Coordinates of C-alpha atoms in Angstrom, one line a residue:
M6 CA -0.1 0.0 0.0
I7 CA 1.1 3.6 -0.8
P8 CA 2.4 5.3 2.3
R9 CA -0.4 7.6 3.7
D10 CA 2.0 10.9 4.0
R11 CA 3.2 10.7 0.3
P12 CA 0.8 11.1 -2.8
C13 CA 1.4 8.5 -5.4
T14 CA 3.4 9.7 -8.7
A15 CA 1.5 10.0 -12.1
A16 CA 3.3 7.0 -13.6
A17 CA 1.9 4.8 -10.3
G18 CA -1.5 6.4 -10.3
L19 CA -2.9 4.1 -12.9
R20 CA -1.2 1.0 -11.5
H21 CA -2.7 1.8 -8.0
A22 CA -6.1 2.8 -9.5
R23 CA -6.4 -0.6 -11.3
R24 CA -5.2 -2.5 -8.3
A25 CA -7.8 -0.6 -6.1
W26 CA -10.6 -1.9 -8.5
R27 CA -9.0 -5.5 -8.5
I28 CA -8.8 -6.1 -4.7
Q29 CA -12.3 -4.6 -3.9
F30 CA -13.3 -8.1 -2.7
T31 CA -10.3 -9.6 -1.5
D32 CA -9.1 -6.5 0.7
A33 CA -11.9 -4.0 0.8
R34 CA -9.8 -1.3 3.3
A35 CA -6.8 -1.5 1.0
S36 CA -8.9 -0.9 -2.1
L37 CA -10.3 2.2 -0.7
A38 CA -7.1 3.4 0.6
L39 CA -5.4 3.2 -2.7
A40 CA -8.5 4.8 -4.5
E41 CA -8.5 7.8 -2.2
R42 CA -4.8 8.2 -2.4
V43 CA -5.1 8.4 -6.4
L44 CA -7.9 10.9 -6.0
A45 CA -6.0 13.1 -3.7
T46 CA -3.1 13.4 -6.1
D47 CA -3.5 16.5 -8.4
G48 CA -1.3 14.9 -11.1
A49 CA -3.2 11.5 -11.3
A50 CA -4.0 10.6 -15.1
A51 CA -7.3 10.8 -16.1
E52 CA -7.7 7.0 -16.6
A53 CA -6.2 6.5 -13.0
R54 CA -9.0 8.9 -11.7
A55 CA -11.7 7.1 -13.6
W56 CA -10.6 3.7 -12.0
A57 CA -10.4 5.2 -8.5
L58 CA -13.6 6.8 -8.6
L59 CA -15.3 3.6 -9.8
A60 CA -13.6 1.6 -7.1
R61 CA -14.6 4.3 -4.3
A62 CA -18.2 4.3 -5.4
F63 CA -18.5 0.5 -5.2
H64 CA -17.2 0.7 -1.6
R65 CA -19.7 3.4 -0.8
M66 CA -22.6 1.3 -2.2
R67 CA -21.6 -1.6 -0.1
F68 CA -20.5 0.0 3.4
S69 CA -22.6 3.4 3.3
T70 CA -26.0 4.1 1.4
P71 CA -27.1 4.1 -2.3
A72 CA -27.6 8.0 -1.8
D73 CA -24.0 8.3 -1.0
A74 CA -22.7 6.1 -3.8
L75 CA -25.0 7.4 -7.0
P76 CA -23.0 10.7 -7.3
E77 CA -19.7 8.6 -7.3
F78 CA -21.2 6.4 -10.0
A79 CA -22.3 9.5 -12.3
A80 CA -18.9 11.1 -11.6
A81 CA -17.1 7.6 -12.8
D82 CA -19.4 7.4 -15.8
R83 CA -18.6 11.0 -16.9
A84 CA -14.9 10.2 -16.6
F85 CA -15.2 6.8 -18.6
D86 CA -17.4 8.6 -21.3
D87 CA -14.5 11.4 -21.8
L88 CA -11.8 8.6 -22.2
G89 CA -14.2 6.6 -24.6
D90 CA -13.8 3.5 -22.3
R91 CA -16.9 1.5 -22.7
R92 CA -15.8 -1.3 -20.2
G93 CA -15.6 1.4 -17.4
Q94 CA -19.0 2.9 -18.5
I95 CA -20.8 -0.5 -18.3
L96 CA -19.5 -1.0 -14.7
A97 CA -20.5 2.3 -13.6
A98 CA -23.9 1.2 -15.0
V99 CA -23.9 -1.9 -13.1
G100 CA -23.2 0.1 -10.0
R101 CA -25.8 2.3 -10.6
A102 CA -28.3 -0.3 -11.3
R103 CA -27.5 -2.0 -8.0
C104 CA -28.2 1.2 -6.0
L105 CA -31.7 1.4 -7.9
W106 CA -32.1 -2.3 -6.7
M107 CA -31.2 -1.3 -3.0
Q108 CA -33.7 1.4 -3.1
G109 CA -36.6 -1.1 -4.1
R110 CA -36.6 0.1 -7.6
F111 CA -36.2 -3.4 -9.1
Q112 CA -37.6 -3.0 -12.6
A113 CA -35.6 0.0 -13.1
S114 CA -32.4 -1.7 -12.1
L115 CA -33.4 -4.4 -14.7
D116 CA -34.2 -2.0 -17.4
V117 CA -30.4 -0.5 -16.9
L118 CA -28.7 -3.9 -17.0
L119 CA -30.7 -6.1 -19.3
P120 CA -29.7 -4.0 -22.4
L121 CA -26.0 -4.3 -21.4
R122 CA -25.9 -8.0 -20.9
D123 CA -24.4 -9.2 -24.2
E124 CA -22.1 -6.4 -24.7
G125 CA -20.9 -6.5 -21.2
L126 CA -20.1 -10.4 -21.4
R127 CA -18.1 -9.5 -24.6
C128 CA -15.8 -6.7 -23.2
L129 CA -16.0 -7.1 -19.2
H130 CA -13.2 -9.4 -17.8
G131 CA -13.9 -12.5 -15.5
D132 CA -15.1 -11.2 -12.2
E133 CA -16.4 -8.1 -14.1
R134 CA -18.9 -10.4 -16.1
A135 CA -19.8 -12.0 -12.7
L136 CA -20.7 -8.6 -11.3
L137 CA -23.1 -7.8 -14.0
L138 CA -24.8 -11.1 -13.9
N139 CA -25.0 -10.9 -10.2
G140 CA -27.0 -7.6 -10.6
L141 CA -29.4 -9.3 -13.2
A142 CA -29.7 -12.1 -10.9
G143 CA -31.0 -9.9 -8.1
C144 CA -33.4 -8.1 -10.3
Y145 CA -35.0 -11.5 -11.4
S146 CA -35.0 -12.6 -7.8
A147 CA -36.8 -9.6 -6.5
L148 CA -39.4 -9.5 -9.4
G149 CA -40.3 -13.4 -8.3
Q150 CA -38.5 -15.0 -11.3
P151 CA -36.3 -17.6 -9.4
A152 CA -35.3 -19.7 -12.2
L153 CA -33.9 -16.8 -14.1
A154 CA -32.2 -15.8 -11.1
F155 CA -30.6 -19.2 -10.3
G156 CA -29.5 -19.6 -13.9
T157 CA -27.7 -16.1 -14.1
M158 CA -26.1 -16.6 -10.5
Y159 CA -24.8 -20.0 -11.7
Q160 CA -23.4 -18.5 -14.8
G161 CA -21.8 -15.9 -12.9
L162 CA -20.4 -18.4 -10.4
R163 CA -18.8 -20.1 -13.7
E164 CA -17.2 -16.5 -14.6
G165 CA -15.9 -16.1 -11.5
R166 CA -14.3 -19.2 -10.8
G167 CA -10.7 -20.4 -11.8
R168 CA -7.0 -18.9 -12.4
G169 CA -7.3 -15.1 -11.7
S170 CA -10.5 -15.0 -9.7
L171 CA -10.6 -12.0 -7.5
G172 CA -12.9 -13.2 -4.9
F173 CA -16.5 -12.7 -6.6
D174 CA -17.2 -16.4 -6.4
T175 CA -17.5 -15.8 -2.8
V176 CA -20.2 -13.0 -3.2
L177 CA -21.9 -15.3 -5.6
H178 CA -22.0 -18.2 -3.0
C179 CA -23.5 -15.8 -0.6
N180 CA -26.3 -14.6 -3.0
I181 CA -27.1 -18.3 -4.2
A182 CA -27.7 -19.2 -0.7
H183 CA -29.9 -16.3 -0.1
E184 CA -32.1 -17.3 -3.2
L185 CA -32.3 -21.0 -1.8
L186 CA -33.3 -19.6 1.5
L187 CA -36.2 -17.8 -0.2
L188 CA -37.2 -21.1 -1.9
G189 CA -37.0 -23.1 1.4
D190 CA -34.0 -25.3 0.2
V191 CA -32.0 -24.8 3.6
D192 CA -29.5 -27.5 3.7
E193 CA -28.3 -26.6 0.2
A194 CA -28.0 -23.0 1.3
L195 CA -25.9 -23.9 4.2
R196 CA -23.7 -25.8 1.9
H197 CA -22.9 -22.6 -0.2
L198 CA -22.7 -20.6 2.9
D199 CA -20.2 -22.9 4.4
E200 CA -18.1 -22.8 1.2
G201 CA -18.5 -19.0 1.1
L202 CA -17.3 -18.9 4.7
R203 CA -14.4 -21.2 3.8
R204 CA -13.3 -19.0 0.8
S205 CA -13.8 -15.5 2.7
A206 CA -11.3 -16.9 5.4
T207 CA -8.7 -16.1 2.6
L208 CA -9.9 -12.6 1.9
R209 CA -9.9 -9.3 3.9
N210 CA -13.3 -8.3 3.6
A211 CA -15.3 -8.2 6.8
R212 CA -18.3 -7.0 5.3
L213 CA -18.6 -10.0 3.0
E214 CA -18.1 -12.6 5.9
S215 CA -20.7 -10.6 7.7
V216 CA -23.3 -11.1 5.0
L217 CA -22.3 -14.9 4.9
R218 CA -22.8 -15.1 8.4
V219 CA -26.1 -13.2 8.6
N220 CA -27.6 -15.7 6.0
R221 CA -26.2 -18.5 8.0
I222 CA -28.0 -17.2 11.2
A223 CA -31.3 -17.0 8.9
A224 CA -30.4 -20.8 7.7
L225 CA -30.1 -22.3 11.2
T226 CA -33.1 -20.3 12.6
D227 CA -35.2 -21.7 9.7
L228 CA -34.1 -25.2 10.4
G229 CA -35.1 -24.8 14.0
R230 CA -31.4 -24.6 15.3
P231 CA -31.3 -20.9 16.7
H232 CA -28.9 -22.0 19.5
D233 CA -26.5 -23.0 17.0
A234 CA -26.4 -19.4 15.5
L235 CA -25.5 -17.7 18.9
P236 CA -21.6 -18.0 18.0
D237 CA -22.1 -16.4 14.6
I238 CA -24.3 -13.5 16.2
E239 CA -21.3 -13.2 18.9
H240 CA -18.8 -12.9 16.0
L241 CA -20.9 -10.2 14.2
L242 CA -21.4 -8.1 17.1
A243 CA -17.8 -8.0 17.6
L244 CA -17.3 -6.4 14.1
P245 CA -17.1 -2.4 14.0
A246 CA -20.1 -0.8 12.3
D247 CA -17.8 1.1 9.7
A248 CA -15.6 0.3 6.8
S249 CA -13.5 -2.0 8.5
G250 CA -16.1 -4.1 9.7
R251 CA -19.7 -5.0 8.6
G252 CA -20.7 -1.3 7.5
A253 CA -23.2 1.0 8.7
S254 CA -26.2 -0.3 6.9
D255 CA -28.0 -3.6 6.6
A256 CA -26.2 -4.9 9.6
G257 CA -28.8 -7.9 9.8
F258 CA -30.0 -7.0 13.5
E259 CA -33.4 -8.2 12.7
T260 CA -32.0 -11.7 11.5
M261 CA -29.9 -12.0 14.7
A262 CA -32.7 -10.7 17.0
I263 CA -35.1 -13.4 15.9
A264 CA -32.6 -16.2 16.2
A265 CA -31.5 -14.8 19.7
L266 CA -35.1 -14.6 20.9
R267 CA -36.2 -18.2 19.5
A268 CA -33.1 -19.4 21.3
G269 CA -34.4 -18.3 24.6
E270 CA -31.6 -15.2 24.9
T271 CA -34.2 -12.8 25.8
A272 CA -32.1 -9.9 26.8
L273 CA -29.9 -10.3 23.8
G274 CA -32.8 -10.5 21.7
L275 CA -34.3 -7.3 23.1
D276 CA -31.0 -5.4 22.6
L277 CA -30.8 -6.4 19.0
V278 CA -34.4 -5.5 18.1
A279 CA -33.4 -2.1 19.7
R280 CA -30.3 -1.9 17.4
A281 CA -32.3 -2.9 14.5
E282 CA -34.7 -0.1 15.3
Q283 CA -31.9 2.5 15.4
S284 CA -29.9 1.1 12.4
E285 CA -29.8 2.7 8.8
P286 CA -33.3 2.0 7.4
S287 CA -33.8 0.3 4.1
P288 CA -37.1 1.8 2.7
G289 CA -36.7 0.0 -0.6
L290 CA -36.4 -3.4 0.5
P291 CA -39.4 -4.8 1.8
D292 CA -37.9 -8.2 3.0
T293 CA -35.9 -6.0 5.7
R294 CA -38.8 -3.9 7.0
V295 CA -41.1 -7.2 7.2
E296 CA -38.2 -9.1 9.0
R297 CA -37.8 -6.1 11.4
A298 CA -41.5 -6.2 12.2
V299 CA -41.4 -10.2 12.8
A300 CA -38.3 -9.3 15.2
Q301 CA -40.5 -6.8 16.8
A302 CA -43.2 -9.1 17.3
E303 CA -40.9 -11.8 18.8
A304 CA -39.8 -9.3 21.3
L305 CA -43.2 -8.3 22.2
R306 CA -44.1 -12.1 22.5
A307 CA -41.1 -12.6 24.8
Q308 CA -42.6 -9.7 27.2
G309 CA -45.8 -11.4 27.4
R310 CA -47.3 -8.8 24.8
G311 CA -48.7 -11.3 22.4
D312 CA -51.8 -9.1 21.6
E313 CA -49.7 -6.1 20.7
A314 CA -47.5 -8.6 18.4
L315 CA -50.5 -9.8 16.8
K316 CA -51.6 -6.4 15.8
L317 CA -48.1 -5.4 14.7
L318 CA -48.0 -8.3 12.2
E319 CA -51.8 -8.0 10.9
A320 CA -50.7 -4.3 9.9
L321 CA -48.3 -5.6 7.4
R322 CA -48.6 -5.6 3.6
L323 CA -47.5 -9.2 2.5
D324 CA -48.5 -8.8 -1.2
E325 CA -45.9 -5.9 -1.6
E326 CA -43.8 -6.3 -4.8
G327 CA -40.2 -7.6 -3.9
L328 CA -41.3 -9.4 -0.6
G329 CA -39.7 -12.8 -0.7
P330 CA -41.9 -16.0 0.1
R331 CA -39.6 -16.7 3.0
E332 CA -40.5 -13.5 4.8
R333 CA -44.3 -14.1 3.9
C334 CA -44.0 -17.6 5.3
M335 CA -42.2 -16.5 8.4
T336 CA -44.8 -13.8 9.2
L337 CA -47.8 -16.0 8.6
R338 CA -46.4 -18.9 10.9
L339 CA -45.9 -16.4 13.8
L340 CA -49.3 -14.9 13.4
A341 CA -50.6 -18.4 13.4
D342 CA -48.8 -19.1 16.7
L343 CA -49.8 -15.8 18.3
A344 CA -53.4 -16.3 17.6
E345 CA -53.3 -19.8 18.9
S346 CA -51.7 -18.5 21.9
L347 CA -54.4 -15.9 22.5
G348 CA -56.9 -18.6 22.3
D349 CA -58.2 -17.7 18.7
S350 CA -58.3 -21.0 17.1
A351 CA -60.1 -19.9 14.1
G352 CA -57.6 -17.1 13.4
A353 CA -54.7 -19.7 13.8
L354 CA -56.4 -21.9 11.4
R355 CA -56.9 -18.8 9.0
W356 CA -53.1 -17.9 9.2
L357 CA -51.9 -21.5 9.0
R358 CA -53.9 -22.0 5.6
A359 CA -52.6 -18.8 4.3
C360 CA -49.1 -20.0 5.3
Q361 CA -49.8 -23.3 3.4
Q362 CA -50.6 -21.3 0.2
V363 CA -47.9 -19.4 0.1
Q364 CA -45.6 -22.5 0.9
A365 CA -47.1 -24.1 -2.1
E366 CA -46.4 -21.3 -4.3
R367 CA -42.8 -21.1 -2.8
S368 CA -42.5 -25.0 -3.8
R369 CA -43.7 -24.4 -7.3
L370 CA -41.0 -21.6 -7.6
A371 CA -38.4 -23.8 -6.2
S372 CA -39.3 -26.6 -8.8
R373 CA -38.7 -24.2 -11.6
A374 CA -35.5 -22.7 -10.2
R375 CA -34.0 -26.1 -9.4
Q376 CA -34.3 -27.4 -12.9
Q377 CA -32.5 -24.4 -14.0
A378 CA -29.7 -24.6 -11.5
A379 CA -29.2 -28.2 -12.1
A380 CA -28.9 -27.7 -15.8
L381 CA -26.4 -25.0 -15.6
Q382 CA -24.5 -26.8 -12.6
T383 CA -24.0 -29.7 -15.3
E384 CA -22.5 -27.2 -17.7
L385 CA -20.2 -25.8 -15.4
Q386 CA -18.6 -29.1 -14.5
R387 CA -18.7 -30.9 -17.9
V388 CA -17.7 -34.3 -18.5
E389 CA -15.1 -35.1 -15.8
R390 CA -17.7 -34.3 -13.1
E391 CA -20.9 -35.6 -14.6
R392 CA -21.3 -38.6 -12.2
D393 CA -20.8 -36.4 -9.1
E394 CA -23.5 -33.9 -10.7
I395 CA -26.0 -36.8 -11.1
E396 CA -25.6 -37.5 -7.2
A397 CA -25.8 -34.0 -6.2
R398 CA -29.0 -33.3 -8.1
R399 CA -30.2 -36.7 -6.4
L400 CA -29.2 -35.4 -3.0
E401 CA -30.7 -32.0 -3.8
S402 CA -34.1 -33.8 -4.5
E403 CA -34.0 -36.0 -1.5
R404 CA -33.2 -32.8 0.8
A405 CA -36.1 -31.2 -0.7
R406 CA -38.3 -34.2 -0.4
L407 CA -37.4 -34.2 3.4
A408 CA -37.9 -30.6 3.8
L409 CA -41.2 -30.6 2.6
A410 CA -42.3 -33.9 4.1
T411 CA -43.5 -32.0 7.2
L412 CA -46.0 -30.1 5.1
S413 CA -49.6 -30.9 4.6
T414 CA -50.9 -33.4 2.2
Q415 CA -51.0 -30.6 -0.5
L416 CA -47.5 -29.9 0.0
A417 CA -46.4 -33.5 -0.3
Q418 CA -47.9 -33.9 -3.8
Q419 CA -46.3 -30.7 -4.6
V420 CA -42.8 -32.5 -3.7
E421 CA -43.7 -35.5 -5.9
R422 CA -44.1 -33.0 -8.6
V423 CA -40.7 -31.5 -7.9
E424 CA -39.2 -34.9 -8.0
A425 CA -40.9 -35.8 -11.4
L426 CA -39.8 -32.6 -13.1
Q427 CA -36.1 -33.1 -11.9
Q428 CA -36.3 -36.7 -13.3
E429 CA -37.8 -35.4 -16.5
L430 CA -34.9 -32.9 -16.6
R431 CA -32.4 -35.7 -16.2
Q432 CA -33.8 -37.7 -19.0
Q433 CA -34.0 -34.8 -21.4
A434 CA -30.4 -33.6 -21.4
V435 CA -29.7 -31.9 -24.8
R436 CA -26.0 -31.3 -24.8
D437 CA -23.0 -33.5 -26.0
P438 CA -20.6 -33.1 -23.0
L439 CA -17.4 -33.7 -25.1
T440 CA -18.0 -31.2 -28.0
G441 CA -20.3 -28.9 -26.3
L442 CA -22.7 -29.0 -29.2
H443 CA -26.3 -30.3 -29.0
N444 CA -26.8 -33.9 -29.3
R445 CA -29.1 -36.2 -31.5
R446 CA -32.2 -35.9 -28.9
H447 CA -32.0 -32.0 -29.5
L448 CA -31.9 -32.6 -33.3
N449 CA -34.9 -34.8 -33.2
A450 CA -36.7 -32.4 -31.0
V451 CA -36.1 -29.1 -33.0
L452 CA -36.1 -30.3 -36.5
P453 CA -39.9 -30.8 -36.9
A454 CA -40.5 -27.3 -35.9
M455 CA -37.7 -25.7 -37.8
F456 CA -39.2 -27.9 -41.0
A457 CA -42.5 -26.5 -40.4
L458 CA -41.5 -22.8 -39.8
A459 CA -39.3 -23.0 -43.2
R460 CA -42.6 -24.5 -45.1
R461 CA -44.7 -21.6 -43.6
D462 CA -42.6 -18.7 -44.6
G463 CA -41.6 -20.2 -47.8
Q464 CA -37.8 -20.1 -46.9
P465 CA -35.1 -23.0 -47.3
L466 CA -33.9 -24.9 -44.4
A467 CA -30.7 -26.8 -45.4
A468 CA -29.1 -29.5 -43.5
V469 CA -25.4 -30.5 -43.6
V470 CA -24.3 -34.1 -42.5
I471 CA -20.7 -34.1 -41.8
D472 CA -18.6 -37.5 -41.4
L473 CA -14.8 -36.8 -40.2
D474 CA -12.7 -38.8 -42.7
H475 CA -10.3 -41.8 -41.4
F476 CA -11.3 -41.1 -37.6
K477 CA -10.7 -44.7 -36.9
Q478 CA -7.0 -44.3 -37.8
V479 CA -6.6 -41.4 -35.4
N480 CA -7.9 -43.6 -32.6
D481 CA -5.8 -46.5 -33.6
H482 CA -2.6 -44.6 -33.9
H483 CA -2.9 -42.0 -31.4
G484 CA -5.1 -43.2 -28.8
H485 CA -8.8 -42.5 -28.0
L486 CA -7.8 -39.5 -25.9
A487 CA -6.4 -37.7 -29.0
G488 CA -9.6 -38.7 -30.8
D489 CA -11.6 -37.0 -28.2
E490 CA -9.4 -33.9 -28.3
L491 CA -10.1 -34.0 -32.2
L492 CA -13.8 -34.3 -31.6
A493 CA -13.7 -31.4 -29.1
A494 CA -11.8 -29.3 -31.5
F495 CA -14.2 -29.8 -34.4
G496 CA -17.2 -28.9 -32.0
R497 CA -15.5 -25.6 -31.2
L498 CA -15.0 -25.2 -34.8
L499 CA -18.6 -25.6 -35.6
G500 CA -19.7 -23.4 -32.7
A501 CA -17.4 -20.5 -33.7
G502 CA -18.5 -20.5 -37.4
L503 CA -22.3 -20.5 -37.0
R504 CA -25.1 -18.0 -36.7
R505 CA -27.2 -17.8 -33.7
S506 CA -30.1 -19.3 -35.6
D507 CA -28.0 -22.2 -36.8
V508 CA -28.1 -25.5 -34.9
A509 CA -25.1 -27.7 -34.7
C510 CA -25.4 -31.2 -33.4
R511 CA -23.1 -34.2 -32.8
Y512 CA -24.9 -36.7 -34.9
G513 CA -23.0 -39.9 -34.1
G514 CA -19.5 -41.0 -33.1
E515 CA -17.8 -38.8 -35.5
E516 CA -20.7 -37.5 -37.3
F517 CA -22.1 -33.9 -37.0
C518 CA -25.2 -32.4 -38.5
L519 CA -26.0 -28.5 -39.2
L520 CA -29.3 -27.1 -39.4
L521 CA -29.2 -23.8 -41.4
P522 CA -32.6 -21.6 -41.5
R523 CA -33.1 -19.3 -44.5
T524 CA -30.3 -21.3 -46.3
A525 CA -30.4 -23.0 -49.8
A526 CA -28.5 -26.0 -50.6
P527 CA -25.7 -23.8 -52.8
A528 CA -25.0 -21.4 -49.9
A529 CA -24.8 -24.6 -47.4
R530 CA -22.1 -26.0 -49.6
R531 CA -20.2 -23.1 -49.5
K532 CA -20.4 -22.9 -45.8
A533 CA -19.6 -26.5 -45.5
A534 CA -16.5 -26.1 -47.8
A535 CA -15.3 -23.0 -45.8
L536 CA -15.3 -25.3 -42.6
L537 CA -13.4 -28.1 -44.7
R538 CA -10.7 -25.7 -45.4
Q539 CA -10.3 -24.5 -42.1
W540 CA -10.4 -28.0 -40.5
R541 CA -7.6 -29.2 -42.9
A542 CA -5.4 -26.2 -42.0
M543 CA -5.6 -27.0 -38.2
R544 CA -2.6 -28.5 -36.6
F545 CA -2.7 -30.7 -33.5
D546 CA 0.2 -31.7 -31.3
L547 CA -1.2 -35.0 -29.9
G548 CA 1.9 -37.5 -29.7
G549 CA 3.6 -36.9 -32.9
G550 CA 1.6 -34.1 -34.4
I551 CA -1.7 -34.2 -36.5
G552 CA -2.8 -32.2 -39.5
G553 CA -4.2 -32.1 -42.9
L554 CA -7.7 -33.6 -41.4
T555 CA -10.7 -33.8 -43.7
F556 CA -14.3 -34.8 -43.7
S557 CA -17.1 -35.7 -46.1
A558 CA -20.3 -33.7 -46.1
G559 CA -23.8 -34.1 -47.7
V560 CA -26.1 -31.1 -48.2
A561 CA -29.8 -31.0 -48.8
D562 CA -32.6 -28.3 -48.3
T563 CA -36.4 -28.3 -48.4
S564 CA -36.8 -26.9 -51.9
D565 CA -36.5 -30.3 -53.1
A566 CA -39.9 -31.6 -54.1
A567 CA -39.0 -35.2 -52.9
I568 CA -38.6 -33.9 -49.4
T569 CA -42.0 -33.6 -47.7
E570 CA -41.1 -34.8 -44.2
P571 CA -38.3 -33.5 -41.6
V572 CA -36.8 -37.1 -41.8
D573 CA -36.4 -36.8 -45.6
L574 CA -34.2 -33.8 -45.3
L575 CA -31.7 -35.9 -42.8
R576 CA -31.9 -38.7 -45.1
A577 CA -31.0 -36.6 -48.2
A578 CA -28.0 -34.9 -46.6
D579 CA -26.9 -38.4 -45.1
A580 CA -26.9 -40.0 -48.3
A581 CA -25.2 -37.2 -50.1
A582 CA -22.5 -37.6 -47.2
L583 CA -22.2 -41.4 -47.9
R584 CA -21.8 -40.6 -51.8
A585 CA -19.2 -38.0 -51.0
K586 CA -17.1 -40.6 -48.6
R587 CA -17.3 -43.3 -51.2
S588 CA -16.1 -41.1 -54.1
G589 CA -12.8 -40.2 -52.4
R590 CA -13.6 -38.2 -49.3
A591 CA -12.5 -34.6 -48.3
R592 CA -15.6 -33.1 -50.2
V593 CA -18.9 -31.6 -50.0
L594 CA -21.7 -32.8 -52.4
G595 CA -25.4 -31.8 -52.5
H596 CA -28.3 -34.3 -52.7
D597 CA -28.4 -34.3 -56.5
D598 CA -24.6 -33.7 -57.2
E599 CA -22.5 -36.1 -58.9
P600 CA -19.1 -37.1 -57.2
A601 CA -16.2 -34.5 -58.0
E602 CA -12.7 -33.8 -56.8
A603 CA -12.0 -33.0 -53.2
G604 CA -12.4 -29.6 -51.9

């Protein structure tokens, strides 16, 4: 770190500013100190000032309030705009959107981020892409779209992993756990929280650790283990309420108070409720407001004032946008308990039924979200961890079943639906793990619709069947691992060379199939010939070197009068590929072409 009594030089300013940005998660205090030092230097370059402003803006967003951070993000955006630095502008927009989210303006936050997604994924770096995706996930979660939230967070977790990761994967473990808590999968949430705490032990970011511990307290309380949360409460209360610790706002006193009161620590719980009432309010976040009211009601109940607690909770709006299902369930369960303790059996039954309805909705959301999460988790870990993933999903399903088994008969039926949907997800996997392309199951699923659309619009649909030449010789001479490397490389070649509307599938062992909408056979032949030239030019260092590889391909399109069904299109292309192979390989033939020389 730069000595405090000496400003940084102009040459060092940019290096320090970039470091301030990079270490914002791994060492929050050092990040702020570096940014402040750059901004205090009159001779700092414009680029250095821009990155220092951005680092300080994110720090203020986390440790202070959105109102304090928004002017900083605006200043950073202007600085990057003057530099023509689009990457910096996108990151400033991500911070501004997060401030809108913290103010409860969830749709406005999404409206800022969604148009930036594709551009951001192209130009941002690893953890920066994760930062963008995390912002989107928070919006989806607050707007009641957990499947999208899960999918986006798991994509962010993938972007933030690996060499060069700067700690943002720990943030995503925390946020994934929070989403799981909302949906009632508490055991899985604890797994992510424990992993996040393990990773945070290598960071100098007490704020991040404090948020992980607050979520862990919530998880243990939901599991009926509030006594186990007391060490976390003690640890959090020892952290200072400033930038060196948990920060000044959203300290989680409400969560801690509920755990302490349910653990029988009344004095501690009452003190925590008082701290929550005095802490920085979060007017935009309904979850925090409702949880604070639940903590106040628990405090009143502990003091023998159950009637006042009941009135406090009855005044809450539980249909407010952005209010999560966990907070609604927690409130309704407490209302039922209070009504029963006051002798109001009818009221208790009414609140319990309302709770069951919310829990049923929660289970439906969890079902859809769990499918998305499982699918993306499979994509993360690829072939070498496929068996582990199947087991993890089985255990996840079992945990969900056990968690929901204590609910009413209606909720038990919902659990069966969750398990059936997850089983269906496992049976309908559509990716080939080796090449990353779609598999034949996907081809069979999409071809009829694409064929029908081509006929309806009067546009051709071309099919190209590709068979790698002499592939058995590669396996025989270089081994099956080398063959797998070549298949994976060819999959990457196809994926990089196609349009978004095109479909590339692994058709068989060394066979591939392309579906090219709005493409006639001549254009498809040219495309296949270009791929053949690229493939022939590629070289591979696989135990002696491999190069000059070729393939045989056949092309057909829907303009042929003989092609009346989707299967006819594939048969025609396959027949042309067979003729290309029999006539000497290394060539592309149309359905009606005569054999020609190699391309």
